[in-house]
Coordinates of C-alpha atoms and ligand atoms in Angstrom, one line a residue:
X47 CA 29.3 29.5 0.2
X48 CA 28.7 26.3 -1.6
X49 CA 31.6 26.6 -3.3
X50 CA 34.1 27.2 -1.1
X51 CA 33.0 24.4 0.7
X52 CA 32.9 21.7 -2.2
X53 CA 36.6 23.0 -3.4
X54 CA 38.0 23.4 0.0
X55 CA 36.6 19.2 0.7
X56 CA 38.2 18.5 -2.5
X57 CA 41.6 20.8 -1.8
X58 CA 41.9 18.9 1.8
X59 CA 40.6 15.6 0.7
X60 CA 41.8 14.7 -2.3
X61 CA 44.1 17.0 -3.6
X62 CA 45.7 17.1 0.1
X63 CA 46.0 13.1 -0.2
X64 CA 47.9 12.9 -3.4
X65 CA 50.2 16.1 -2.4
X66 CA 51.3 13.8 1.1
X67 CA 52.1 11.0 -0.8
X68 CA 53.7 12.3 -3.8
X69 CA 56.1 14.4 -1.2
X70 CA 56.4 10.5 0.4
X71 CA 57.4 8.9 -3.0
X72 CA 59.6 11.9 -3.8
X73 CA 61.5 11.5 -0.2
X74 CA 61.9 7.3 -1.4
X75 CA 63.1 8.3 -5.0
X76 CA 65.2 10.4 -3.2
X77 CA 66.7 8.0 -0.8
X78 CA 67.1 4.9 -2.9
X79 CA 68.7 6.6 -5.6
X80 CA 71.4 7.9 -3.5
X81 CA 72.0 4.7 -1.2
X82 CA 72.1 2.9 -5.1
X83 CA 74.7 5.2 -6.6
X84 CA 76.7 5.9 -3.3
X85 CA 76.6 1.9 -2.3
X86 CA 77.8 1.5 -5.6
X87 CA 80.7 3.4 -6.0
X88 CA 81.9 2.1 -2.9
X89 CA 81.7 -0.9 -4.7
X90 CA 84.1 0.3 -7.4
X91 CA 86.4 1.3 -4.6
X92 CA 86.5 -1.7 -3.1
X93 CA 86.7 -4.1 -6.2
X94 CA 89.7 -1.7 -7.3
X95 CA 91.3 -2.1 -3.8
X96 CA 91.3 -5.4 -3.6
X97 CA 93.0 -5.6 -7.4
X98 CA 95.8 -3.5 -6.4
X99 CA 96.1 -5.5 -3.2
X100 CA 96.5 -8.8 -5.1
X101 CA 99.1 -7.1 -7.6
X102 CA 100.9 -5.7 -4.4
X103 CA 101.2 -9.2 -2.9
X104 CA 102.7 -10.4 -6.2
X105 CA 105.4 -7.9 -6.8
X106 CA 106.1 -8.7 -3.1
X107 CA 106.9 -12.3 -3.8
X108 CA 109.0 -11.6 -6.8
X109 CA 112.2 -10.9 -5.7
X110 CA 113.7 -10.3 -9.9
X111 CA 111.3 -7.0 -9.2
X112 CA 112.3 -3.7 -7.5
X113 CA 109.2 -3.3 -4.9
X114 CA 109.1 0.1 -4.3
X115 CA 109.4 1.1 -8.5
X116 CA 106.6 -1.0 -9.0
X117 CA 104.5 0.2 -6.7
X118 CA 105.1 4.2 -7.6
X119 CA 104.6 2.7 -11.5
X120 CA 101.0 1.2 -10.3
X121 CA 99.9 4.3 -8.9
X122 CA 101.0 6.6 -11.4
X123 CA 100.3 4.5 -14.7
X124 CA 96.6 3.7 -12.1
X125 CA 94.0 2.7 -15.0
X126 CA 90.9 4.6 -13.5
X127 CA 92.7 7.8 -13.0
X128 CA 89.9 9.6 -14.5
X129 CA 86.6 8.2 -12.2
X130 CA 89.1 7.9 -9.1
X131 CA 92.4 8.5 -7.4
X132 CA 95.2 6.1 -6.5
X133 CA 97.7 7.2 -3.3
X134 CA 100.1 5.5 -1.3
X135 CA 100.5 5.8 2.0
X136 CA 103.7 5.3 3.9
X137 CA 104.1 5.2 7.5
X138 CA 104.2 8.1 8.7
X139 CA 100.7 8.8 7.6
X140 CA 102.4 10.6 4.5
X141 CA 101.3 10.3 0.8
X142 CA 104.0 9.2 -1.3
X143 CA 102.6 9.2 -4.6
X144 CA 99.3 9.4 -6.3
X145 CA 97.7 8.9 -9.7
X146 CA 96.7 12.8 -10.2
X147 CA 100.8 13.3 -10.1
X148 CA 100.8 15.2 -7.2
X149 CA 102.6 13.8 -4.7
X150 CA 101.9 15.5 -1.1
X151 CA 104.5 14.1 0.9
X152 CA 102.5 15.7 4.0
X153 CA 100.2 14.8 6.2
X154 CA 96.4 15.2 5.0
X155 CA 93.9 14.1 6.9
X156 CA 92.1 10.6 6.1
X157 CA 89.6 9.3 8.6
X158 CA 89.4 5.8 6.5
X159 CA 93.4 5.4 6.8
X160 CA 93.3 5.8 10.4
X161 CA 90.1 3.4 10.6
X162 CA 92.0 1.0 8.6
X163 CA 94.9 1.1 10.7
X164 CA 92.1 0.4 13.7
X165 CA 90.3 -1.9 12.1
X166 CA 90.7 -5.9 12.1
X167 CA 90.2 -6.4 8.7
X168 CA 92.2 -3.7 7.5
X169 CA 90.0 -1.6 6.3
X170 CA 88.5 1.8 6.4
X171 CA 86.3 3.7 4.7
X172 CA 85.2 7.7 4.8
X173 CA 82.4 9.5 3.1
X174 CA 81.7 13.4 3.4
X175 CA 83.3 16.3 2.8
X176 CA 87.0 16.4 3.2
X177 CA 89.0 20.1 2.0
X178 CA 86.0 21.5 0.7
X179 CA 84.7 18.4 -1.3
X180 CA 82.7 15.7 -1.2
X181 CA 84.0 12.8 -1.1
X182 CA 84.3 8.7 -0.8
X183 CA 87.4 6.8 0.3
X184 CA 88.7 3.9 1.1
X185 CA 91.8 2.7 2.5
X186 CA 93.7 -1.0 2.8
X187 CA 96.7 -1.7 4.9
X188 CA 99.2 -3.1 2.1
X189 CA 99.9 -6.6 2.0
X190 CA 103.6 -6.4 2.7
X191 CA 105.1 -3.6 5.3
X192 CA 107.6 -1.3 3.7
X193 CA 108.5 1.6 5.1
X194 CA 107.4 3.9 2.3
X195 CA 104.3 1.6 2.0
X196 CA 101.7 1.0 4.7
X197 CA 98.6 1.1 2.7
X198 CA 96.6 2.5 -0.4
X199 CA 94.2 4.6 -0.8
X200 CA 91.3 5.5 -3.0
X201 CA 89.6 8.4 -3.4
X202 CA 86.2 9.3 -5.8
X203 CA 84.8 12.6 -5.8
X204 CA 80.8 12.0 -5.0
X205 CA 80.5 15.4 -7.4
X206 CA 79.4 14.0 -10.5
X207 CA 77.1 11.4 -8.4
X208 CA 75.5 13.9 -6.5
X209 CA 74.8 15.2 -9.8
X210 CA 73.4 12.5 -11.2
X211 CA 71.1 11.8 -8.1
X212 CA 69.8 15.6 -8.3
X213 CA 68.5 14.9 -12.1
X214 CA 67.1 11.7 -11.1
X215 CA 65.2 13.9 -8.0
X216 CA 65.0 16.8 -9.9
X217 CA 62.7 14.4 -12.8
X218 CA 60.7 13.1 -10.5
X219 CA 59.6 15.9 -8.5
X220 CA 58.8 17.6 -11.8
X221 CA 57.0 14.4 -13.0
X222 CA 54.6 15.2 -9.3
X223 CA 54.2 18.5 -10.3
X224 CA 53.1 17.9 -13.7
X225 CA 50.6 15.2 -11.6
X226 CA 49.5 18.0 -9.4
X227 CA 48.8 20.1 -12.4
X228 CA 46.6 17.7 -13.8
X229 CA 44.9 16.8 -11.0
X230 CA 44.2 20.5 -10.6
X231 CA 42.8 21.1 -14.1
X232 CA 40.7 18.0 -14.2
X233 CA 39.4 18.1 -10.7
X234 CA 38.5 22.0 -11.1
X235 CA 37.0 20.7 -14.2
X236 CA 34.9 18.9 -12.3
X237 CA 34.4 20.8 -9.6
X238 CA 33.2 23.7 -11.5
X239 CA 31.1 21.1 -13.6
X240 CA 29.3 20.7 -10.0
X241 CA 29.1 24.0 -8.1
X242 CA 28.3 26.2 -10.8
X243 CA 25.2 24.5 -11.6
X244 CA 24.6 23.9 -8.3
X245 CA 24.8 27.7 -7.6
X246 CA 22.3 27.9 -10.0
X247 CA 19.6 25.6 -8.8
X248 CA 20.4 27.2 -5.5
X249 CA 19.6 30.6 -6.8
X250 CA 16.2 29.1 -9.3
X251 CA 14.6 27.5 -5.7
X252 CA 15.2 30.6 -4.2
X253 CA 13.4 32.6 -6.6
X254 CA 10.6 29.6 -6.7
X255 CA 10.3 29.8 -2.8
X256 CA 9.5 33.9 -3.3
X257 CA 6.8 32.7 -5.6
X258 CA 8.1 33.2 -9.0
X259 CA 6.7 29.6 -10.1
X260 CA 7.6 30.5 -14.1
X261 CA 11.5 30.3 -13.7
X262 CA 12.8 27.4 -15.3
X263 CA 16.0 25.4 -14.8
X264 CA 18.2 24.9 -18.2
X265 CA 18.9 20.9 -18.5
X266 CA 22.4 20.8 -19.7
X267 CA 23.6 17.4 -19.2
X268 CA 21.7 13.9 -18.8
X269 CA 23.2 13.4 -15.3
X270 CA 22.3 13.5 -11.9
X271 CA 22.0 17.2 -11.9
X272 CA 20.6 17.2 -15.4
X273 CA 17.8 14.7 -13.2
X274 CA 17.9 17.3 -9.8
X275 CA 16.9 20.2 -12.6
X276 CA 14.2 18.5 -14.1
X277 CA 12.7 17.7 -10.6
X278 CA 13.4 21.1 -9.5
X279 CA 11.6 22.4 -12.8
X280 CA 8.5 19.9 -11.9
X281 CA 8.5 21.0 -8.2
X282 CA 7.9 24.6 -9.8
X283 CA 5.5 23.7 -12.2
X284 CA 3.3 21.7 -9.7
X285 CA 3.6 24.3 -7.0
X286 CA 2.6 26.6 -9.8
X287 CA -0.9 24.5 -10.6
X288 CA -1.4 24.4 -6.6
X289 CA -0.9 27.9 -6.6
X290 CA -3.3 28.9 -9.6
X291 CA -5.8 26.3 -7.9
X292 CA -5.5 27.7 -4.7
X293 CA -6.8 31.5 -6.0
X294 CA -9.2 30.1 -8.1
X295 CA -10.3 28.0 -4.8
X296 CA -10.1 30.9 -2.5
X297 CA -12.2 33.1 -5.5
X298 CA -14.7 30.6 -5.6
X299 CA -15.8 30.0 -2.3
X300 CA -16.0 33.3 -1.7
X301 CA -18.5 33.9 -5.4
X302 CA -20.2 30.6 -3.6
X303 CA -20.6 32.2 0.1
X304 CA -22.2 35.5 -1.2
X305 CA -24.2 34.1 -3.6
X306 CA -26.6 32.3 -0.8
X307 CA -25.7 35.3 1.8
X308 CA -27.3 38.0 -1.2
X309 CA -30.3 36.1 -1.7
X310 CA -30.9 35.3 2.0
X311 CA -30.5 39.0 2.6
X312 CA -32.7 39.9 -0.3
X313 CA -35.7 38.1 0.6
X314 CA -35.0 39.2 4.6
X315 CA -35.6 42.5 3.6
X316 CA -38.6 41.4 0.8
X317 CA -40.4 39.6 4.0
X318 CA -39.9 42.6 6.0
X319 CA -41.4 45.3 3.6
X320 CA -43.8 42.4 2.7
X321 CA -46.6 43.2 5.3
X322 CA -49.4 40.7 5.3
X323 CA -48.2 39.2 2.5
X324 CA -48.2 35.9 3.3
X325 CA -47.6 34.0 -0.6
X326 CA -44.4 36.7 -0.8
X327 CA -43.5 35.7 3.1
X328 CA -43.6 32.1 2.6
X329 CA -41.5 32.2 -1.3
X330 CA -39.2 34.1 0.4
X331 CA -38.7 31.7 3.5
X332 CA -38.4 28.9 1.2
X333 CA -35.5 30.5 -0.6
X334 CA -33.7 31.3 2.8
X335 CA -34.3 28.2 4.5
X336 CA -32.9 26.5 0.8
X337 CA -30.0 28.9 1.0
X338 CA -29.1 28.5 3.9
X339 CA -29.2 24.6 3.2
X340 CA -26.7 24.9 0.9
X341 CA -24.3 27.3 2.8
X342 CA -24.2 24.7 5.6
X343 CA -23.6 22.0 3.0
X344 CA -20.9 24.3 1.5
X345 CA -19.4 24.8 5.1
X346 CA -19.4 21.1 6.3
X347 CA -18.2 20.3 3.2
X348 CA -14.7 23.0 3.9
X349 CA -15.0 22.3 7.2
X350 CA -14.1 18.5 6.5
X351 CA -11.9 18.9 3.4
X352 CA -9.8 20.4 6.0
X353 CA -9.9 18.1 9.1
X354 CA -9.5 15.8 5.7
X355 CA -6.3 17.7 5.0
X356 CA -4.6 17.8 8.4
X357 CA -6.0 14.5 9.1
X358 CA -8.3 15.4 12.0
X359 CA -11.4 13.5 10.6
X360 CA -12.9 11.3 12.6
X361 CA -15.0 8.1 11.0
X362 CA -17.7 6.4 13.1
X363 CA -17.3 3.2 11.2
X364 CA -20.4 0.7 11.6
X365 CA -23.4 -1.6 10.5
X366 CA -25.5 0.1 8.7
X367 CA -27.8 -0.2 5.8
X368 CA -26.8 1.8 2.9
X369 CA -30.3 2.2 1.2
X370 CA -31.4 4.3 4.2
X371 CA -28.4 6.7 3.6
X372 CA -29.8 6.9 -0.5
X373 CA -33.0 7.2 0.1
X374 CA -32.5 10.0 2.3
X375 CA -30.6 12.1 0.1
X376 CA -32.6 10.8 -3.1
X377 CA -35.4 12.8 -1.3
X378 CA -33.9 15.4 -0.3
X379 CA -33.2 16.7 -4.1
X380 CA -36.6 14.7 -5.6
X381 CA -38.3 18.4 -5.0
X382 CA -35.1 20.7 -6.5
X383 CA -35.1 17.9 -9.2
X384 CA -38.8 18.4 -9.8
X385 CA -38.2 22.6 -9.9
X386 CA -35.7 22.3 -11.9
X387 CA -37.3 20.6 -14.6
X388 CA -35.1 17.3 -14.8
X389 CA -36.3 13.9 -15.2
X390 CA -35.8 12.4 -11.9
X391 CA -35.8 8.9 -11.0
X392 CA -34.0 6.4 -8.8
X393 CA -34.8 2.4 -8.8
X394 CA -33.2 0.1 -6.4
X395 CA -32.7 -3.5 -7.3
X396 CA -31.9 -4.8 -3.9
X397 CA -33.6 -5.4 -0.8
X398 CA -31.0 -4.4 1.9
X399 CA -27.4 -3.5 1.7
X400 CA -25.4 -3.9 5.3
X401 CA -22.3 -2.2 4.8
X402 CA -19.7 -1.0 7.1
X403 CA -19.3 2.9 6.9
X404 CA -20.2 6.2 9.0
X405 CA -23.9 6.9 8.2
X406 CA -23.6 11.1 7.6
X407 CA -20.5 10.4 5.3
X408 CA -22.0 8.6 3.8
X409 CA -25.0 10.4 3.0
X410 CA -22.5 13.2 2.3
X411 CA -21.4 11.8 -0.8
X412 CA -24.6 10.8 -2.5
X413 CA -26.0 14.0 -1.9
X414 CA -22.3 15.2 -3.5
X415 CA -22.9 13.1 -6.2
X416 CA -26.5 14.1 -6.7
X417 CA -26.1 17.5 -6.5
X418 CA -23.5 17.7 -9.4
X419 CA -25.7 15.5 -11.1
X420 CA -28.5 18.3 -11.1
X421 CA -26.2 21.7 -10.9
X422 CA -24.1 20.3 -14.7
X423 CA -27.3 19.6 -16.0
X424 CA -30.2 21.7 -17.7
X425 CA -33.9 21.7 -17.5
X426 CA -35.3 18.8 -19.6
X427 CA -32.5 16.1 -18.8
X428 CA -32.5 13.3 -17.1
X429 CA -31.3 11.8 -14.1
X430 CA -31.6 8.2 -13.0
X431 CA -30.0 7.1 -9.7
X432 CA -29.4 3.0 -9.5
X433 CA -29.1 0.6 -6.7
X434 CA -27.9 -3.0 -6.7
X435 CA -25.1 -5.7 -5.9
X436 CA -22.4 -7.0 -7.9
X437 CA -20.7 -9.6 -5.8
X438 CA -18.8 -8.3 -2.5
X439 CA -19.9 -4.6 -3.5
X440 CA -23.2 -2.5 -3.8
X441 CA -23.1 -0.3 -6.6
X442 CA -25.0 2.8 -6.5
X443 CA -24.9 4.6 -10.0
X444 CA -25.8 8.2 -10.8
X445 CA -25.9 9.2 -14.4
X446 CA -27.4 12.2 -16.1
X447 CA -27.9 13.6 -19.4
X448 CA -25.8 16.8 -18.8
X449 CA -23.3 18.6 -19.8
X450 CA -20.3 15.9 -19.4
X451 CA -16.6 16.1 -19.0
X452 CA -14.0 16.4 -21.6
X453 CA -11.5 13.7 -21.9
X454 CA -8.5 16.1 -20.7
X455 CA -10.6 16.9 -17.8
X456 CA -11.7 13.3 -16.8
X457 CA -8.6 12.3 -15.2
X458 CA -8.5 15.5 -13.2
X459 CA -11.6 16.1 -11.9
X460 CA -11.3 14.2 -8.6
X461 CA -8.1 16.4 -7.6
X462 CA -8.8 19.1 -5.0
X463 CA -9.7 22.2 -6.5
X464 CA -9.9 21.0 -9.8
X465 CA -13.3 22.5 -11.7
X466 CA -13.6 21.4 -15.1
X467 CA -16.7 23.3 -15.4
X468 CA -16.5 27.1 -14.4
X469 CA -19.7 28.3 -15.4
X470 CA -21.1 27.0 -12.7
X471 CA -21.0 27.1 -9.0
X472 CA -19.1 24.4 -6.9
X473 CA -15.5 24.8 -4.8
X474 CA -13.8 21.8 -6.8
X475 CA -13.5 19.6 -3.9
X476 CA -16.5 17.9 -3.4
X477 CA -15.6 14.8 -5.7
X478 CA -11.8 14.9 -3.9
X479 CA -13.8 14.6 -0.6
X480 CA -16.0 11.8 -1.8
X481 CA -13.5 9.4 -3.3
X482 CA -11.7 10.1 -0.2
X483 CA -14.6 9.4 1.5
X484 CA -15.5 6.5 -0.3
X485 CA -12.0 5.1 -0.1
X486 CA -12.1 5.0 3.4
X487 CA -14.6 2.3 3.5
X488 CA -12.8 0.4 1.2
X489 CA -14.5 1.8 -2.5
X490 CA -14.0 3.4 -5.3
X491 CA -15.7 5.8 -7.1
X492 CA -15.5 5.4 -11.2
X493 CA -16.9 8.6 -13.4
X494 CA -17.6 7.9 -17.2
X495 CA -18.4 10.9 -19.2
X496 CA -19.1 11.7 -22.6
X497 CA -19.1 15.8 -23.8
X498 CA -22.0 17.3 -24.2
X499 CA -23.9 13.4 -23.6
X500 CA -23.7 13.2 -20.2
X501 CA -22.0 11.6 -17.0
X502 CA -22.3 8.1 -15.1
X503 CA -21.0 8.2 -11.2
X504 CA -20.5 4.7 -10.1
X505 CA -19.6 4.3 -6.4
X506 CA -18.9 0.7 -4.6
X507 CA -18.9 0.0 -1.3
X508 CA -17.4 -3.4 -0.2
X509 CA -20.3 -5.6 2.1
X510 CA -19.4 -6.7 5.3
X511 CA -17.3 -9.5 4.9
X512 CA -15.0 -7.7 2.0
X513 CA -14.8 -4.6 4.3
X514 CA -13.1 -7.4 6.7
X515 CA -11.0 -8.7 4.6
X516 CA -9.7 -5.7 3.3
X517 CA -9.2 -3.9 6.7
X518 CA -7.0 -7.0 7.5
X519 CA -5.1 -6.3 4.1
X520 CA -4.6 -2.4 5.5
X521 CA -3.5 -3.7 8.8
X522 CA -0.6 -6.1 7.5
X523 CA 2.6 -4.4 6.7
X524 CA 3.3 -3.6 3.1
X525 CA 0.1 -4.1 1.7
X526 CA -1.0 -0.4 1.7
X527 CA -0.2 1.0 5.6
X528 CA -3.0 1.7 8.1
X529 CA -4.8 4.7 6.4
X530 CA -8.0 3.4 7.9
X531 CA -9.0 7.1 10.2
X532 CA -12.0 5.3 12.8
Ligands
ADP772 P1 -17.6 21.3 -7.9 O1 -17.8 21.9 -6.6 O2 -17.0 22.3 -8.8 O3 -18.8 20.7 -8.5 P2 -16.6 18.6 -7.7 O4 -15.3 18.2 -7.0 O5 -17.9 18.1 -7.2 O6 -16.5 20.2 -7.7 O7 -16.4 18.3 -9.2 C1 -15.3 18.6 -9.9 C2 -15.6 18.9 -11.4 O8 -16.0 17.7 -12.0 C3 -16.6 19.9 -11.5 O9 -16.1 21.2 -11.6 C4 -17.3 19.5 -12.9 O10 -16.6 20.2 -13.9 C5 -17.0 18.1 -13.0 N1 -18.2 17.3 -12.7 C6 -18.5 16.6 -11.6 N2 -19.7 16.0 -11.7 C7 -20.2 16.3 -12.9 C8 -21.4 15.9 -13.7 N3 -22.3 15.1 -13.1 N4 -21.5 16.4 -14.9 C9 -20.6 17.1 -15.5 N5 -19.4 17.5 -14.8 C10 -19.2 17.1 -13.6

């Protein structure tokens, strides 16, 4: 389909252009050559005419010279006898004599004699076919009236010149044809040098959009569809990563759902075989309600990575005093911490930190934070949560003494679905959320990690008056759009 299209735009616009006007300079060629060489030998004609004229009107005024034997001597002994004929013409419209050596002595007809009889100037001239040939003629009343003499004729055959003008034509149409040829082998050249790739990369985008992500597009040339390939052959490779991401997303949540739903039905059914019980009742209560903790954190957590997504998530942007927001979720893990055997211990070296953000998002991503602080790390290490300011920004740093990140991994980790670690639970988006999160109240969150040392989450969140300023940076055109979602 493709193809057709591109050669038949090519056929009709180019090809189609150059065919018009090389039939246009063909049709000129054509013309001027023949108005050259037929205006030209009526030149000779005439130039001839006019000689025999003047040697007319001299024998005329010599009287020592027999008129009439002079004249039948021009025409016979006529120079040009070969190129063109010489007659004379008596009054009766007759021939007399002519240079060929046939002398007619009857009427033939002659459209220039009878236009030079007409004519003022004594002229006339005839070109076309006359007795089956083509011819050009010219007549001119003679210069002295005799009887046997009114005027003289010349004839050319136009033959040989219309032989002449068909190589000339016949040259330069052959000259357009070789042009046309070329054109055709360098434009289908080109043409296949388009389309059949392009058929290609049709075909390879096809197969990508039915989900074979591992077809590859062969680079041939360092050109613009050298360039489309290698974009096509990224586009395939991404959607590939997306894809594997995506299952490994979709596995994990579900490992992460029915890990809390087992235990929660577990213990439901320990509690109700448990009788009187009551140390079995209330371990098993604790797990649930702690299960089910997490299952909600799990689900608000999906639940907003996908207003996040579609852009449906709704900020409530205010005043409020980020310490609160820490202490709250520092609290909420000091007991898991505790069970878990890990160091825990947060300091704050502030007294208040106003901020503008929304309070539960907030809160969201320390407990994030915290919580992979604890989950990458084992029992005996150590976790030590830091508050303080550092010019416009409070800094709230998390670090631990776990398992780390590898280098390769580092740059990654804050991409959706990305797990560097898949030994232990976690959907991969929590970090995406909370630099998304974070970013939305104009900070940042910077993760430093060493393998197998541990890892040092530092988020900062602009005070009041920086939030100002840079909300007025988000608002002015080309300085980074109005991503703010409140
Ligand atoms: P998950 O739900 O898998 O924890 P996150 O988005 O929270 O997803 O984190 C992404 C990845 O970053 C994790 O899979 C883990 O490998 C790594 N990571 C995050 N925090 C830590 C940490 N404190 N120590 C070691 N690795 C971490």
């Amino acid at each position: 389909m493709a193809q057709k299209k591109i050669t038949q735009r090519w056929l009709t616009g180019s090809l189609g252009v150059i065919l018009v006007i090389l039939v246009i300079v063909e049709i000129a060629v054509w013309t001027v050559v023949r108005t050259f060489y037929y205006s030209s030998a009526q030149q000779t004609l005439l130039s001839q005419a006019n000689t025999v004229n003047t040697l007319l009107a001299k024998y005329a005024e010599d009287p020592s010279t027999d008129y009439q034997r002079e004249v039948r001597n021009l025409v016979e002994n006529f120079e040009l006898r070969d190129r063109m004929e010489l007659m004379a013409v008596d009054a009766y419209g007759n021939v007399t004599s002519t240079s060929s050596g046939f002398a007619v002595n009857e009427k033939i007809e002659m459209p220039d004699f009878e236009a030079a009889l007409a004519s003022p100037d004594r002229m006339g001239s005839f070109q076309g076919e006359l007795g089956g040939e083509k011819i050009i003629a010219i007549s001119s009343i003679a210069p002295v009236n005799d009887e046997s003499l009114v005027a003289v004729r010349l004839v050319a055959s136009l033959t040989k010149v219309d032989g002449l003008i068909y190589t000339v034509v016949t040259m330069a149409v052959l000259a357009g044809i070789a042009i046309i040829f070329f054109m055709l082998l360098s434009g289908s050249y080109f043409i296949s040098s388009i389309v059949i790739p392009v058929g290609e990369i049709g075909k390879t985008a096809r197969k990508i959009a039915h989900g074979n992500f591992s077809t590859r597009l062969e680079k041939k040339n360092d050109d613009e569809i050298g360039d489309l390939c290698e974009a096509i052959n990224y586009m395939a490779e991404e959607l590939g990563n997306t894809d594997k991401m995506k299952n490994e997303f979709i596995s994990s949540v579900s490992h992460e759902l029915r890990t809390p739903l087992t235990a929660i039905k577990g213990w439901s059914e320990t509690i109700l075989d448990a009788g009187d019980d009551r140390e079995t009742i209330q371990k098993g209560m604790r797990v649930i309600i702690s299960e089910t903790d997490r299952l909600s954190l799990m689900v608000e957590e999906l639940l907003d990575f996908s207003r996040m997504q579609s852009g449906r998530l709704k900020l409530i942007i205010e005043k409020i005093d980020l310490l609160a927001e820490l202490e709250e979720a520092v609290l909420m893990y000091t007991e898991k911490a505790r069970r878990e055997q890990l160091d825990f211990q947060y300091e704050e070296r502030l007294e208040a930190a106003i901020v503008m953000a929304d309070k539960n998002r907030l809160r969201q991503v320390f407990i994030n934070i915290i919580d992979n602080a604890i989950k990458y790390s084992d029992a005996g290490g150590k976790i030590r949560i830091l508050a303080a300011a550092e010019g416009d920004y409070f800094v709230v740093s998390v670090s631990d003494t776990g398992c780390g990140i590898s280098p390769e991994d580092l740059p990654k980790i804050k991409q959706k679905f990305y797990k560097a670690n898949l030994t232990r639970r976690g959907s991969g988006i929590g970090l995406a959320v909370a630099d998304e999160l974070v970013s939305s109240f104009g900070g940042s969150i910077d993760v430093q990690s060493t393998l197998g040392e541990g890892t040092t989450v530092t988020i900062r969140i602009p005070n009041v008056r920086r939030y100002e300023i840079w909300q007025q940076a988000q608002q002015t055109p080309g300085k980074g759009g109005e991503e703010q979602k409140n």
